[in-house]
Each structure stands twice: as C-alpha cells, then as structure tokens.
Short mmCIF file of C-alpha atoms and ligand atoms in Angstrom, two decimals:
data_model
loop_
_atom_site.label_atom_id
_atom_site.label_comp_id
_atom_site.label_asym_id
_atom_site.label_seq_id
_atom_site.Cartn_x
_atom_site.Cartn_y
_atom_site.Cartn_z
CA MET L 1 10.19 37.47 5.66
CA SER L 2 12.66 39.09 3.42
CA GLY L 3 13.18 38.15 -0.98
CA PHE L 4 10.97 38.11 -3.67
CA ALA L 5 7.50 39.02 -1.19
CA ASP L 6 4.89 36.30 -3.67
CA TYR L 7 7.50 33.90 -3.62
CA ALA L 8 5.58 32.10 -1.39
CA LYS L 9 2.19 32.53 -3.60
CA LEU L 10 3.43 31.05 -7.22
CA ASP L 11 4.21 26.79 -8.40
CA ALA L 12 7.85 26.59 -10.09
CA THR L 13 6.22 27.78 -13.14
CA ALA L 14 5.10 31.14 -12.38
CA LEU L 15 8.13 30.86 -10.71
CA ARG L 16 10.48 30.44 -13.19
CA ASP L 17 8.25 32.72 -15.20
CA ALA L 18 8.56 36.08 -12.21
CA VAL L 19 12.30 35.11 -12.62
CA VAL L 20 12.37 35.05 -16.61
CA SER L 21 10.98 37.96 -17.30
CA LYS L 22 13.25 39.52 -14.70
CA ARG L 23 9.74 40.51 -12.08
CA THR L 24 12.06 39.56 -9.45
CA THR L 25 15.77 37.96 -8.88
CA ALA L 26 17.06 34.52 -8.45
CA ALA L 27 19.15 35.89 -5.33
CA ALA L 28 15.53 37.80 -4.29
CA VAL L 29 13.38 34.15 -4.44
CA VAL L 30 16.47 32.01 -2.53
CA GLU L 31 16.96 34.63 0.18
CA ALA L 32 12.55 34.68 -0.03
CA ALA L 33 13.47 30.53 0.68
CA LEU L 34 15.87 30.34 3.40
CA ALA L 35 13.31 32.95 5.68
CA ARG L 36 10.69 30.79 5.20
CA ILE L 37 12.59 27.78 6.27
CA ALA L 38 13.87 29.93 9.07
CA ALA L 39 10.80 30.53 10.46
CA LEU L 40 9.19 27.33 10.27
CA ASP L 41 10.92 24.38 9.59
CA PRO L 42 11.98 24.57 14.08
CA ARG L 43 8.23 23.89 14.40
CA LEU L 44 8.26 21.33 11.23
CA CYS L 45 12.03 19.43 11.20
CA ALA L 46 11.80 19.29 7.42
CA PHE L 47 15.08 19.84 6.80
CA SER L 48 18.29 18.18 7.77
CA SER L 49 20.38 20.41 6.36
CA VAL L 50 20.60 23.93 4.72
CA LEU L 51 22.49 24.41 1.95
CA ALA L 52 22.31 28.40 1.82
CA GLU L 53 25.89 29.86 0.36
CA SER L 54 25.30 27.74 -2.69
CA ALA L 55 22.16 28.26 -3.04
CA ARG L 56 22.73 32.17 -3.08
CA GLU L 57 25.89 31.63 -5.18
CA ARG L 58 24.11 29.61 -7.65
CA ALA L 59 20.34 32.58 -8.09
CA LYS L 60 23.88 34.64 -8.74
CA GLU L 61 24.90 32.76 -11.31
CA LEU L 62 21.27 32.47 -12.56
CA ASP L 63 21.15 36.47 -12.87
CA PHE L 64 23.77 37.20 -14.13
CA ALA L 65 23.34 34.74 -16.66
CA LEU L 66 19.80 36.21 -17.74
CA ALA L 67 21.85 39.56 -17.21
CA ARG L 68 23.86 39.05 -19.81
CA GLY L 69 20.62 37.39 -22.03
CA GLU L 70 22.13 33.84 -22.18
CA PRO L 71 18.72 31.02 -22.24
CA ALA L 72 17.21 30.04 -19.51
CA GLY L 73 16.40 26.76 -18.53
CA ALA L 74 13.07 25.66 -17.58
CA LEU L 75 12.76 25.79 -13.59
CA CYS L 76 15.26 28.14 -13.43
CA GLY L 77 15.16 29.87 -10.14
CA VAL L 78 13.12 27.11 -8.64
CA PRO L 79 14.64 25.99 -5.14
CA PHE L 80 14.02 22.19 -4.24
CA ALA L 81 15.10 20.19 -1.32
CA LEU L 82 16.29 16.66 -2.16
CA LYS L 83 15.90 13.85 0.31
CA SER L 84 18.73 12.44 2.08
CA ASN L 85 18.81 9.18 0.43
CA MET L 86 19.55 11.07 -2.83
CA CYS L 87 23.38 11.99 -4.11
CA LEU L 88 24.87 15.66 -4.31
CA GLU L 89 28.83 15.65 -4.57
CA GLY L 90 29.63 16.91 -1.03
CA VAL L 91 26.52 16.83 0.50
CA GLU L 92 26.33 14.25 3.67
CA ALA L 93 23.07 11.72 2.01
CA HIS L 94 22.81 10.20 6.23
CA CYS L 95 19.33 8.51 4.25
CA GLY L 96 17.49 8.62 8.16
CA SER L 97 20.27 6.35 9.45
CA LYS L 98 23.04 6.49 11.73
CA ILE L 99 25.67 4.31 9.96
CA LEU L 100 26.06 6.53 6.65
CA ALA L 101 26.16 9.91 8.99
CA GLY L 102 29.02 12.00 7.68
CA TYR L 103 28.50 9.59 3.82
CA ARG L 104 29.24 12.44 1.66
CA PRO L 105 28.53 10.30 -1.85
CA PRO L 106 31.59 11.39 -4.83
CA TYR L 107 29.21 12.17 -7.72
CA THR L 108 25.76 13.73 -8.11
CA ALA L 109 22.79 11.82 -9.10
CA PRO L 110 22.02 12.23 -12.99
CA PHE L 111 18.43 13.29 -11.65
CA VAL L 112 19.32 15.97 -9.74
CA GLN L 113 22.01 17.36 -12.48
CA ARG L 114 19.45 17.71 -14.47
CA LEU L 115 17.75 19.90 -12.37
CA LEU L 116 20.31 21.51 -11.72
CA ASP L 117 20.67 21.69 -15.04
CA GLU L 118 17.40 23.90 -16.03
CA GLY L 119 18.16 26.09 -14.02
CA ALA L 120 16.53 24.82 -10.57
CA ILE L 121 18.51 25.94 -7.19
CA VAL L 122 19.36 23.55 -4.51
CA VAL L 123 18.31 24.58 -1.13
CA GLY L 124 18.41 21.56 1.03
CA THR L 125 18.61 18.50 1.56
CA THR L 126 15.37 16.43 4.34
CA HIS L 127 14.62 14.39 6.90
CA MET L 128 13.38 10.62 6.05
CA ASP L 129 12.20 7.66 7.97
CA GLU L 130 15.76 4.99 8.10
CA PHE L 131 16.25 3.78 4.75
CA ALA L 132 13.32 5.12 3.32
CA MET L 133 11.28 1.90 5.82
CA GLY L 134 8.56 4.24 6.69
CA SER L 135 4.54 5.60 6.91
CA SER L 136 5.27 8.27 9.46
CA GLY L 137 9.34 9.88 8.79
CA GLU L 138 9.40 7.90 12.45
CA ASN L 139 12.32 6.47 11.92
CA SER L 140 14.65 8.75 11.45
CA ALA L 141 17.16 8.53 13.42
CA TYR L 142 17.59 12.56 13.61
CA ALA L 143 14.40 14.36 13.80
CA VAL L 144 10.52 13.50 13.01
CA ALA L 145 9.16 15.86 10.20
CA LYS L 146 5.63 17.83 11.14
CA ASN L 147 2.43 17.49 9.26
CA PRO L 148 2.21 21.53 8.12
CA TRP L 149 -1.64 21.13 8.65
CA ASP L 150 -1.60 19.86 12.03
CA PRO L 151 2.19 19.70 13.85
CA ALA L 152 0.77 16.63 15.78
CA ARG L 153 0.18 14.61 13.19
CA THR L 154 2.68 12.63 9.88
CA PRO L 155 2.45 14.48 6.92
CA GLY L 156 4.00 10.75 6.03
CA GLY L 157 6.62 8.65 5.14
CA SER L 158 9.14 8.23 4.13
CA SER L 159 9.32 11.26 2.55
CA SER L 160 8.20 13.09 5.17
CA GLY L 161 10.52 16.12 5.13
CA SER L 162 10.32 16.57 2.06
CA CYS L 163 6.48 16.44 1.20
CA ALA L 164 6.65 18.59 4.40
CA ALA L 165 9.00 21.66 2.96
CA VAL L 166 6.96 21.69 -0.55
CA ALA L 167 3.51 22.15 1.71
CA ALA L 168 4.53 24.59 4.17
CA ARG L 169 6.23 26.38 0.47
CA MET L 170 9.43 26.35 1.80
CA VAL L 171 10.71 25.11 -1.09
CA THR L 172 8.39 25.08 -4.88
CA PHE L 173 8.95 21.40 -5.33
CA SER L 174 10.79 18.32 -3.95
CA LEU L 175 12.68 14.49 -5.30
CA GLY L 176 10.72 11.81 -2.03
CA SER L 177 12.08 8.16 -3.39
CA ASP L 178 8.62 5.98 -3.47
CA THR L 179 9.08 1.78 -2.97
CA GLY L 180 5.24 1.35 -1.64
CA GLY L 181 3.16 4.51 -1.48
CA SER L 182 6.31 6.63 -0.03
CA VAL L 183 5.69 10.06 -2.03
CA ARG L 184 1.23 9.31 -3.50
CA GLN L 185 0.97 8.93 0.80
CA PRO L 186 2.44 11.78 2.57
CA ALA L 187 1.50 13.59 -0.99
CA ALA L 188 -2.56 12.90 -0.05
CA LEU L 189 -1.31 13.48 3.96
CA CYS L 190 -0.09 16.94 3.14
CA GLY L 191 -2.87 18.22 0.00
CA ILE L 192 -0.03 18.47 -2.78
CA VAL L 193 0.52 16.18 -5.39
CA GLY L 194 2.70 13.52 -5.66
CA PHE L 195 4.15 11.27 -8.42
CA LYS L 196 5.68 7.63 -9.14
CA PRO L 197 6.38 6.94 -12.76
CA THR L 198 6.43 3.60 -14.06
CA TYR L 199 9.55 1.61 -13.08
CA GLY L 200 12.36 2.67 -14.86
CA ARG L 201 10.84 6.09 -16.39
CA VAL L 202 13.52 7.67 -13.82
CA THR L 203 16.48 6.87 -13.68
CA ARG L 204 17.89 5.23 -10.05
CA TYR L 205 21.80 6.30 -9.98
CA GLY L 206 22.32 8.03 -7.26
CA LEU L 207 19.09 7.29 -5.49
CA VAL L 208 20.90 4.66 -2.35
CA ALA L 209 18.72 1.62 -3.12
CA PHE L 210 16.22 0.00 -0.98
CA GLY L 211 14.16 -2.45 -2.37
CA SER L 212 15.40 -2.05 -6.08
CA SER L 213 13.02 -3.72 -8.25
CA LEU L 214 10.29 -1.76 -6.31
CA ASP L 215 12.09 2.18 -5.73
CA GLN L 216 12.06 5.16 -7.82
CA VAL L 217 12.34 8.27 -7.72
CA SER L 218 9.02 10.88 -7.57
CA PRO L 219 8.62 14.70 -6.90
CA PHE L 220 6.70 16.53 -5.01
CA THR L 221 4.98 19.39 -6.47
CA ARG L 222 1.64 22.44 -5.00
CA SER L 223 0.38 21.96 -9.06
CA CYS L 224 0.05 18.72 -11.42
CA ARG L 225 1.60 21.78 -14.40
CA ASP L 226 4.89 21.47 -12.09
CA MET L 227 4.62 17.40 -12.33
CA GLU L 228 5.17 17.41 -16.17
CA LEU L 229 7.71 20.00 -15.51
CA VAL L 230 10.13 18.65 -13.64
CA MET L 231 9.46 15.07 -14.82
CA SER L 232 9.44 15.71 -18.18
CA VAL L 233 13.55 17.53 -16.79
CA ILE L 234 14.24 14.02 -14.48
CA SER L 235 13.01 11.25 -16.72
CA GLY L 236 14.79 9.94 -19.22
CA ALA L 237 16.96 6.54 -20.41
CA ASP L 238 20.46 7.27 -18.14
CA GLU L 239 23.83 4.40 -19.50
CA HIS L 240 24.36 4.19 -15.62
CA ASP L 241 21.34 2.55 -14.25
CA SER L 242 20.90 -0.67 -16.15
CA THR L 243 16.52 -1.12 -15.17
CA CYS L 244 16.73 2.58 -16.18
CA LEU L 245 13.87 2.70 -19.62
CA PRO L 246 14.88 3.95 -22.43
CA HIS L 247 12.61 5.70 -23.71
CA PRO L 248 12.45 9.46 -24.16
CA PRO L 249 11.73 11.95 -21.42
CA ILE L 250 8.33 12.46 -20.65
CA ASP L 251 5.93 14.18 -23.10
CA PRO L 252 3.40 15.60 -21.23
CA ASP L 253 0.17 15.71 -22.66
CA ARG L 254 -1.91 18.72 -24.88
CA SER L 255 -4.95 17.79 -24.17
CA ASP L 256 -6.81 19.57 -21.52
CA SER L 257 -9.93 17.74 -21.36
CA VAL L 258 -10.65 13.94 -19.78
CA ARG L 259 -14.06 13.75 -22.01
CA GLY L 260 -13.88 9.83 -22.95
CA LEU L 261 -11.91 7.89 -20.62
CA ARG L 262 -13.21 5.26 -19.39
CA LEU L 263 -12.47 4.79 -15.38
CA GLY L 264 -12.11 2.11 -13.23
CA VAL L 265 -13.43 1.66 -9.59
CA PRO L 266 -11.52 -0.65 -8.10
CA LYS L 267 -14.17 -1.90 -4.95
CA GLU L 268 -11.16 -3.62 -3.05
CA TYR L 269 -10.22 0.01 -2.51
CA PHE L 270 -13.22 0.98 -1.33
CA ALA L 271 -13.36 -2.12 0.91
CA GLY L 272 -13.66 -2.29 5.16
CA GLY L 273 -10.53 -0.28 6.77
CA LEU L 274 -11.81 3.09 4.34
CA ASP L 275 -12.58 5.89 6.60
CA ALA L 276 -16.05 7.30 6.30
CA ASP L 277 -15.12 10.45 5.53
CA VAL L 278 -12.08 10.01 3.20
CA ARG L 279 -14.48 8.10 1.16
CA ALA L 280 -16.88 10.59 0.68
CA ARG L 281 -14.36 12.99 -0.78
CA VAL L 282 -12.90 10.51 -3.43
CA GLU L 283 -16.52 9.28 -4.32
CA ALA L 284 -17.09 13.09 -4.89
CA ALA L 285 -13.64 13.42 -7.25
CA ILE L 286 -14.55 10.99 -9.01
CA GLN L 287 -18.41 12.22 -9.88
CA GLN L 288 -16.02 14.92 -10.46
CA LEU L 289 -14.43 13.19 -13.59
CA VAL L 290 -17.88 12.05 -14.47
CA ALA L 291 -19.52 15.29 -14.72
CA LEU L 292 -15.96 16.16 -16.78
CA GLY L 293 -16.45 14.03 -19.43
CA ALA L 294 -15.16 10.75 -18.06
CA THR L 295 -17.05 7.39 -18.08
CA THR L 296 -17.13 4.64 -14.88
CA VAL L 297 -16.02 1.50 -15.39
CA PRO L 298 -16.68 -0.92 -12.01
CA ILE L 299 -13.43 -3.36 -11.93
CA GLU L 300 -11.99 -5.53 -10.10
CA LEU L 301 -8.29 -6.19 -8.08
CA PRO L 302 -9.10 -9.34 -6.81
CA HIS L 303 -5.54 -10.28 -5.55
CA THR L 304 -5.34 -6.60 -4.05
CA GLU L 305 -5.75 -8.57 -0.37
CA TYR L 306 -1.44 -10.23 -0.96
CA ALA L 307 -0.19 -7.11 -1.88
CA ILE L 308 0.64 -6.13 1.78
CA PRO L 309 2.39 -9.43 2.63
CA THR L 310 4.20 -9.63 -0.69
CA TYR L 311 5.92 -6.21 -0.87
CA TYR L 312 6.50 -6.85 2.81
CA VAL L 313 8.29 -10.07 1.60
CA VAL L 314 9.91 -9.10 -1.70
CA ALA L 315 11.50 -5.14 -0.15
CA THR L 316 12.78 -7.13 2.92
CA ALA L 317 14.54 -9.64 0.60
CA GLU L 318 16.13 -6.36 -1.92
CA ALA L 319 16.53 -4.66 1.56
CA SER L 320 18.65 -7.80 2.93
CA SER L 321 20.83 -7.90 0.20
CA ASN L 322 21.60 -4.21 -0.80
CA LEU L 323 21.98 -3.28 2.90
CA ALA L 324 24.54 -5.30 3.45
CA ARG L 325 26.94 -3.31 2.08
CA TYR L 326 26.60 -1.20 5.66
CA ASP L 327 29.86 -3.17 7.24
CA GLY L 328 31.95 0.20 8.54
CA ILE L 329 34.57 -0.62 5.54
CA ARG L 330 33.43 0.93 2.39
CA TYR L 331 30.62 3.69 4.00
CA GLY L 332 29.95 5.43 6.75
CA VAL L 333 30.63 5.11 10.44
CA ARG L 334 33.23 2.32 11.64
CA LYS L 335 33.18 0.59 15.32
CA PRO L 336 35.62 -1.54 16.22
CA GLY L 337 33.84 -4.34 18.16
CA ASP L 338 36.40 -6.24 19.91
CA GLY L 339 38.75 -5.63 17.09
CA SER L 340 37.84 -8.57 15.14
CA LEU L 341 37.33 -8.08 11.14
CA GLN L 342 32.92 -9.93 12.35
CA GLY L 343 33.54 -8.12 15.39
CA MET L 344 34.10 -4.85 13.75
CA ILE L 345 31.11 -5.26 11.05
CA ALA L 346 28.90 -6.25 14.00
CA ALA L 347 29.33 -3.89 16.66
CA THR L 348 29.27 -1.47 13.50
CA ARG L 349 26.11 -2.85 12.64
CA GLU L 350 24.18 -2.93 15.88
CA ALA L 351 25.54 0.93 16.80
CA GLY L 352 24.39 1.97 13.13
CA PHE L 353 21.47 0.48 12.02
CA GLY L 354 17.79 1.06 13.89
CA PRO L 355 15.26 -1.28 15.10
CA GLU L 356 12.80 -1.17 12.11
CA VAL L 357 16.09 -0.96 9.73
CA LYS L 358 17.12 -3.83 11.86
CA ARG L 359 13.47 -6.17 11.93
CA ARG L 360 13.92 -5.99 7.43
CA ILE L 361 16.83 -7.41 7.65
CA LEU L 362 16.51 -10.57 10.02
CA LEU L 363 13.26 -10.55 8.10
CA GLY L 364 14.73 -10.51 3.87
CA THR L 365 17.31 -12.55 5.15
CA TYR L 366 15.31 -15.11 6.19
CA VAL L 367 12.98 -15.19 3.16
CA LEU L 368 16.25 -15.52 1.00
CA SER L 369 17.85 -18.52 3.59
CA SER L 370 17.93 -21.57 1.78
CA GLY L 371 14.54 -23.82 2.94
CA TYR L 372 12.77 -21.01 3.01
CA TYR L 373 13.33 -19.63 -0.70
CA ASP L 374 10.36 -21.04 -2.14
CA ALA L 375 8.23 -20.93 0.18
CA TRP L 376 8.60 -17.36 0.60
CA TYR L 377 10.90 -15.44 -1.44
CA VAL L 378 9.21 -17.37 -4.75
CA ARG L 379 6.06 -17.28 -3.64
CA ALA L 380 5.62 -13.95 -3.53
CA LEU L 381 7.17 -13.13 -6.93
CA LYS L 382 4.94 -15.36 -8.11
CA VAL L 383 1.92 -13.55 -5.97
CA ARG L 384 3.63 -10.26 -7.54
CA ARG L 385 2.73 -11.85 -11.38
CA LEU L 386 -1.18 -11.45 -10.28
CA ILE L 387 -0.95 -8.76 -9.21
CA ARG L 388 0.11 -7.68 -12.51
CA ASN L 389 -1.61 -9.88 -13.86
CA ASP L 390 -5.11 -8.14 -11.98
CA PHE L 391 -3.84 -4.57 -13.69
CA ASP L 392 -3.56 -6.46 -17.43
CA ALA L 393 -6.79 -7.32 -16.99
CA ALA L 394 -8.62 -4.33 -16.13
CA PHE L 395 -6.04 -1.71 -18.58
CA GLU L 396 -7.91 -3.71 -21.61
CA ARG L 397 -11.07 -2.13 -20.84
CA VAL L 398 -10.52 1.21 -19.52
CA ASP L 399 -8.69 3.68 -19.53
CA LEU L 400 -7.53 5.08 -15.83
CA ILE L 401 -7.74 4.02 -12.69
CA VAL L 402 -9.26 6.14 -9.50
CA CYS L 403 -9.56 4.39 -6.50
CA PRO L 404 -7.90 6.31 -2.51
CA THR L 405 -4.25 7.14 -2.34
CA SER L 406 -4.49 6.76 1.53
CA PRO L 407 -7.47 4.57 3.69
CA THR L 408 -7.25 7.13 6.48
CA ALA L 409 -6.02 11.40 6.32
CA ALA L 410 -2.54 12.14 8.23
CA PHE L 411 -2.61 9.48 12.00
CA GLU L 412 -1.14 11.07 14.64
CA LEU L 413 2.03 10.90 15.93
CA GLY L 414 3.19 8.14 17.67
CA GLU L 415 -0.15 6.16 16.99
CA LYS L 416 1.40 3.91 15.19
CA SER L 417 4.61 3.81 15.93
CA ASP L 418 4.53 1.14 18.19
CA ASP L 419 2.58 -1.00 15.73
CA PRO L 420 4.82 -2.06 12.14
CA VAL L 421 1.43 -4.67 10.89
CA ALA L 422 -1.02 -0.97 11.84
CA MET L 423 1.90 1.17 10.04
CA TYR L 424 2.38 -1.46 6.97
CA LEU L 425 -1.22 -0.92 6.24
CA SER L 426 -0.98 2.39 5.37
CA ASP L 427 -0.04 1.45 2.34
CA VAL L 428 -2.68 -0.87 1.29
CA MET L 429 -3.12 1.45 -1.78
CA THR L 430 0.14 1.97 -2.73
CA VAL L 431 2.02 -0.82 -2.32
CA PRO L 432 0.06 -2.59 -5.31
CA THR L 433 0.63 -0.67 -7.91
CA SER L 434 4.68 -0.50 -6.53
CA LEU L 435 4.50 -4.45 -7.01
CA ALA L 436 3.17 -4.16 -10.60
CA GLY L 437 5.16 -1.11 -11.53
CA LEU L 438 2.83 1.52 -13.09
CA PRO L 439 2.80 5.34 -12.55
CA ALA L 440 0.54 7.12 -10.52
CA VAL L 441 -0.53 10.08 -8.25
CA SER L 442 -1.82 11.37 -5.57
CA VAL L 443 -3.31 14.87 -6.77
CA PRO L 444 -5.23 16.59 -3.73
CA CYS L 445 -9.40 16.03 -4.18
CA GLY L 446 -10.62 18.21 -0.62
CA LYS L 447 -10.38 17.94 3.14
CA VAL L 448 -12.55 16.26 6.03
CA SER L 449 -12.19 17.12 9.66
CA GLN L 450 -10.63 15.69 12.54
CA GLY L 451 -9.60 16.41 16.01
CA GLY L 452 -10.56 19.22 15.22
CA LYS L 453 -8.32 19.97 12.10
CA ALA L 454 -8.97 20.37 8.40
CA LEU L 455 -6.98 17.50 7.14
CA PRO L 456 -6.08 16.85 3.04
CA VAL L 457 -7.51 14.50 1.12
CA GLY L 458 -5.95 12.54 -1.93
CA LEU L 459 -7.42 10.72 -4.80
CA GLN L 460 -4.86 8.21 -6.81
CA ILE L 461 -4.84 8.21 -10.41
CA ILE L 462 -3.54 5.18 -11.59
CA GLY L 463 -1.75 4.44 -15.21
CA PRO L 464 -0.94 1.35 -17.48
CA SER L 465 3.06 0.79 -18.08
CA LEU L 466 3.81 4.07 -19.68
CA ALA L 467 1.27 5.72 -19.44
CA ASP L 468 2.53 8.14 -17.21
CA ALA L 469 2.09 11.62 -19.60
CA ARG L 470 -2.17 10.18 -19.41
CA VAL L 471 -1.90 9.87 -15.55
CA LEU L 472 -1.01 13.53 -15.12
CA ARG L 473 -2.84 14.90 -17.72
CA ALA L 474 -5.97 13.83 -15.63
CA ALA L 475 -4.65 15.01 -12.87
CA ARG L 476 -4.64 18.34 -14.19
CA VAL L 477 -7.99 18.52 -15.54
CA PHE L 478 -8.80 17.80 -12.21
CA GLU L 479 -7.14 19.94 -10.36
CA THR L 480 -8.03 23.27 -13.33
CA ALA L 481 -11.99 22.25 -12.17
CA THR L 482 -11.74 21.59 -8.77
CA LYS L 483 -8.88 24.08 -7.96
CA HIS L 484 -8.53 21.52 -4.64
CA GLN L 485 -4.76 22.84 -4.61
CA SER L 486 -5.76 26.75 -3.34
CA GLU L 487 -6.63 25.77 -0.65
CA LEU L 488 -2.55 24.51 0.55
CA TYR L 489 -2.71 28.85 -0.48
CA ALA L 490 -5.55 29.17 2.28
CA LEU L 491 -3.55 27.54 4.77
CA ASP L 492 -2.42 29.73 7.59
CA LEU L 493 1.07 28.94 9.04
CA SER L 494 1.72 32.04 11.47
CA ALA L 495 1.00 30.53 14.59
CA LEU L 496 4.12 27.81 13.35
CA GLU L 497 6.28 30.69 13.35
CA GLY L 498 9.09 31.36 14.81
CA ALA L 499 8.15 28.44 16.94
CA ALA L 500 10.52 26.12 19.09
CA ARG L 501 10.65 22.26 17.94
N1 LIG K 601 6.19 2.01 3.94
C1 LIG K 601 6.45 1.21 3.29
C2 LIG K 601 7.33 0.57 3.39
O1 LIG K 601 7.44 1.28 4.86
C3 LIG K 601 7.03 2.28 1.69
C4 LIG K 601 8.40 2.61 2.07
C5 LIG K 601 8.64 3.76 0.53
O2 LIG K 601 7.80 3.97 -0.33
N2 LIG K 601 9.98 4.19 0.67
O3 LIG K 601 8.88 0.03 3.23
#
C-alpha cells in the first residue's frame, strides 16, 4: 500500500503529531487512507462515497500552510468519514434511503465545519441503516457494511459504515449519530470507542433528523484521548439549533485517575438476555476499575424494562413528524404516480421508503393520532421521565454507572433481519441513557470467542448530565491500564484485501 507507512498504526493524536513535526505529510497520509479504502472496502462496504480529489487537494493546502509555518489545527492532516445523514456542501447525503438519492446539501453542518477548520480531512461518507433506523446496517437501501472482525457479522448499526471504517483503520476517526445506541452499540461490536454526549452538547444543525429529542452527533475513535480531542472540537453552543446547550465545548478532564470514584452497577443490566461470556468480560472490567481505586455500589434502575417500548413510541412519533417533509417536492426523488398531487406524494413515498421506515411512520402516526395520543404518546413521555428519575436518584449515590453496552457480541448478518423485535432488543442497554439524555461511552474491554471468531466486547460508562468529561476520563484511565485498544491494531485484515463484495 502507498502513502505514509505507519498510517494504520496511529491514533489521531499521534498522526497529527507526525504531520505537524513533518515526519510525514498530509498528502502521504491521505494516500495511505485512500489505498487502505481501495484495498479493504470492496469487502467491508463501509463507504458510500470516497472523496479522493477533494481530500488530496485539502492535504496539499495543509502541507503548504505547514511549510509556510502557519499554526496547525488540532486535527491537522487526520482523515475522517461522515455518516451519510450529515451535511457536507455538495456531497450526496442519502441517509441510506432511496428517497434522498441524489440529495446534495447546500451547506456544511457546523460540527463538520469545526473539524475541517482544525485541519481534519474528510475522505468519504458511509453506509447506514435507512434514516438511522436499525441496529445492524441491514436496513440500508444501498449496501450493508461488514464487521472487520468477521465479515459474516454485522458491525452493529445504524452507524455501521462509520464504525467499520474506523475499526478497519481506513480512517482515523469518524462521525456517527446515536439516537438509541447507534454509535455505542457498533463501537462495542467492533472494538473501538464510541461516545454519545449529553443531549444538546453538539449541535444537530446539519444532521438529518430522526428523533429530534434523542439524536446526537457522536464520534467513533480508536482511543479515548482521541475522543476527548474530537469532542472538544465539535461540542459547544450553536445558534442554528435551539436545543444546543449554551455551554462551552467539552474540556478534557486533566486527571488520570479513577481513585475514589463510586461506580454504580445496575442489577437490571446483568439480568436475563445478557450473553454469559459478555457478562464475564464486563464484570472483569469492573474489577479492573476497582483495582485502579474505584469502588462499586449496587444500584437499581427499576424502570429499565420499560425503556424499549417507551423508546419505540417516542422515537417513532418524532420520526413520523420529521419524515413528513419527504413528499417529492422539497428533497430527493419524485415519482409522478397518477399525476395528482396526492398521487405523486403517495407514489414517491411508496417507492422511496423501505419497509422499516414505513413501519415506523405508521407506528408513530398511530401513537400521535387523536384517541390514542394520551394512551400511548403522553404515557410514554411520563415513563421517559420515570426512567430519567431512576438515573437522577442513582447519581445521588454514585459518580458513574458501569454496565455492558450490548447484550451480545456481533451477531451474524441475516440473524435478526426478519424479526424487528429481536433487532430492537439489541439496544436494550443503550436506549435508557438516550431517553434520559445522559452522556455514555463504550470502550473496548476484551474479546469473546464465538463461532471460532474472536469478537470484541464493550464496557459502557454512563455519567450524569453534563459530566461528559468525567465519563471520558474514566474510559481513558481504563483503556490506559488495560490496553484493550491494542487488540485492534493486532487484527489482521490481509484476508479481506482486494476481495470482491
Ligand atoms: N437501533 C435503534 C433504532 O433502530 C437506535 C438507532 C439509532 O440510534 N439511530 O431506532
């Protein structure tokens, strides 16, 4: 492969140092990224588009700026990818849906612009479940991304391609979106770091809406220090999004200890449905945190069992409202139908939306319709409050909560695609935090052996509202002490190179 030889071995922090200290150039880094994508992506299907020309041009500009002695940005020369539901001016954002085929946003989302302004180089957009609805990537209308640890398995979803792209070290970091777990769950299944911030810490302007009270732009990185860096760049106030908090960007915690931290262990997350091997890894991880000086406190989050039904009322209600804008007039494709206005709208939606999206629009419209609104939607909002109250009560006694991210390791493609409820249950451990708006990270905590394959497991660390920096610090301390992230660098992908889809 061409370009900077050490490209795939370095996290963003180290790669930027290599560029800025002139051990390599941004141009050589981009060539290495493009070569890796060309070698691996035919098999992994992470990328929807590769922006080779613009990436090369931007790298050249950055190299010139460095040669002139201009100050280097915090992510100078670091290649990244965007989920296809994010706006980058002029680049197709199809959202995994046929209805947005050919849609090219006229502006760049501020969270993307902030990365570009720090010298990060966007090299492509990635495959995803249609409108971010799914947990495996299989609801994409285009292509289904594969898990680099075993291409017969899902990388998780809905941010499948963004996750696989980082896990296969084609890019150094990427952005996904997490509505009910779509960054944390794939991060766990692919052995990388995924973080959903406190709701409102990152602007949603330029992120295609699914469930507006839940959606958060959420990065994938290969190390926790990279996560702290990327979050410090993309978070912070934005006048374009009224739900974006006025707080300053997340300032990485300077402490490198977990000594004295009280970790709540919720019994509901260690109940039936949790794979025994996954449980063993997560329990061992918690013991490692104890060995590092933290203490554990058994806690209860009694409304956890209502989280999935509550989420599927709230998220579908919001989706049915958000997706009403796709009518063949304003965005994307148009089908004429019988030539009448109603006929055109119906034909466009019939052809443009896939089965899962239609199911959710129907469900969401139902729970919002008169006569059912109080019984379903209003009740779900009340239960959502109870779920948040559980967390608030727990955080009076503990500093963080630790639990698994996903009840299982990566499952096989096709295993759950015919059973929506089984698919919905893969988010049972991430959805409660989304409903409560809390920050949560998934950090690698070892591997299990299944079907002859070694598959990663994620530890989830949840914090109180606005304690994003504390969550990331604990994850970093754990990562530094255990070195599980080094397993990613040992993953041999040569068997996938050059193979056809
Ligand atoms: N899997 C969940 C769903 O299908 C969460 C998706 C997400 O976080 N975007 O809604």
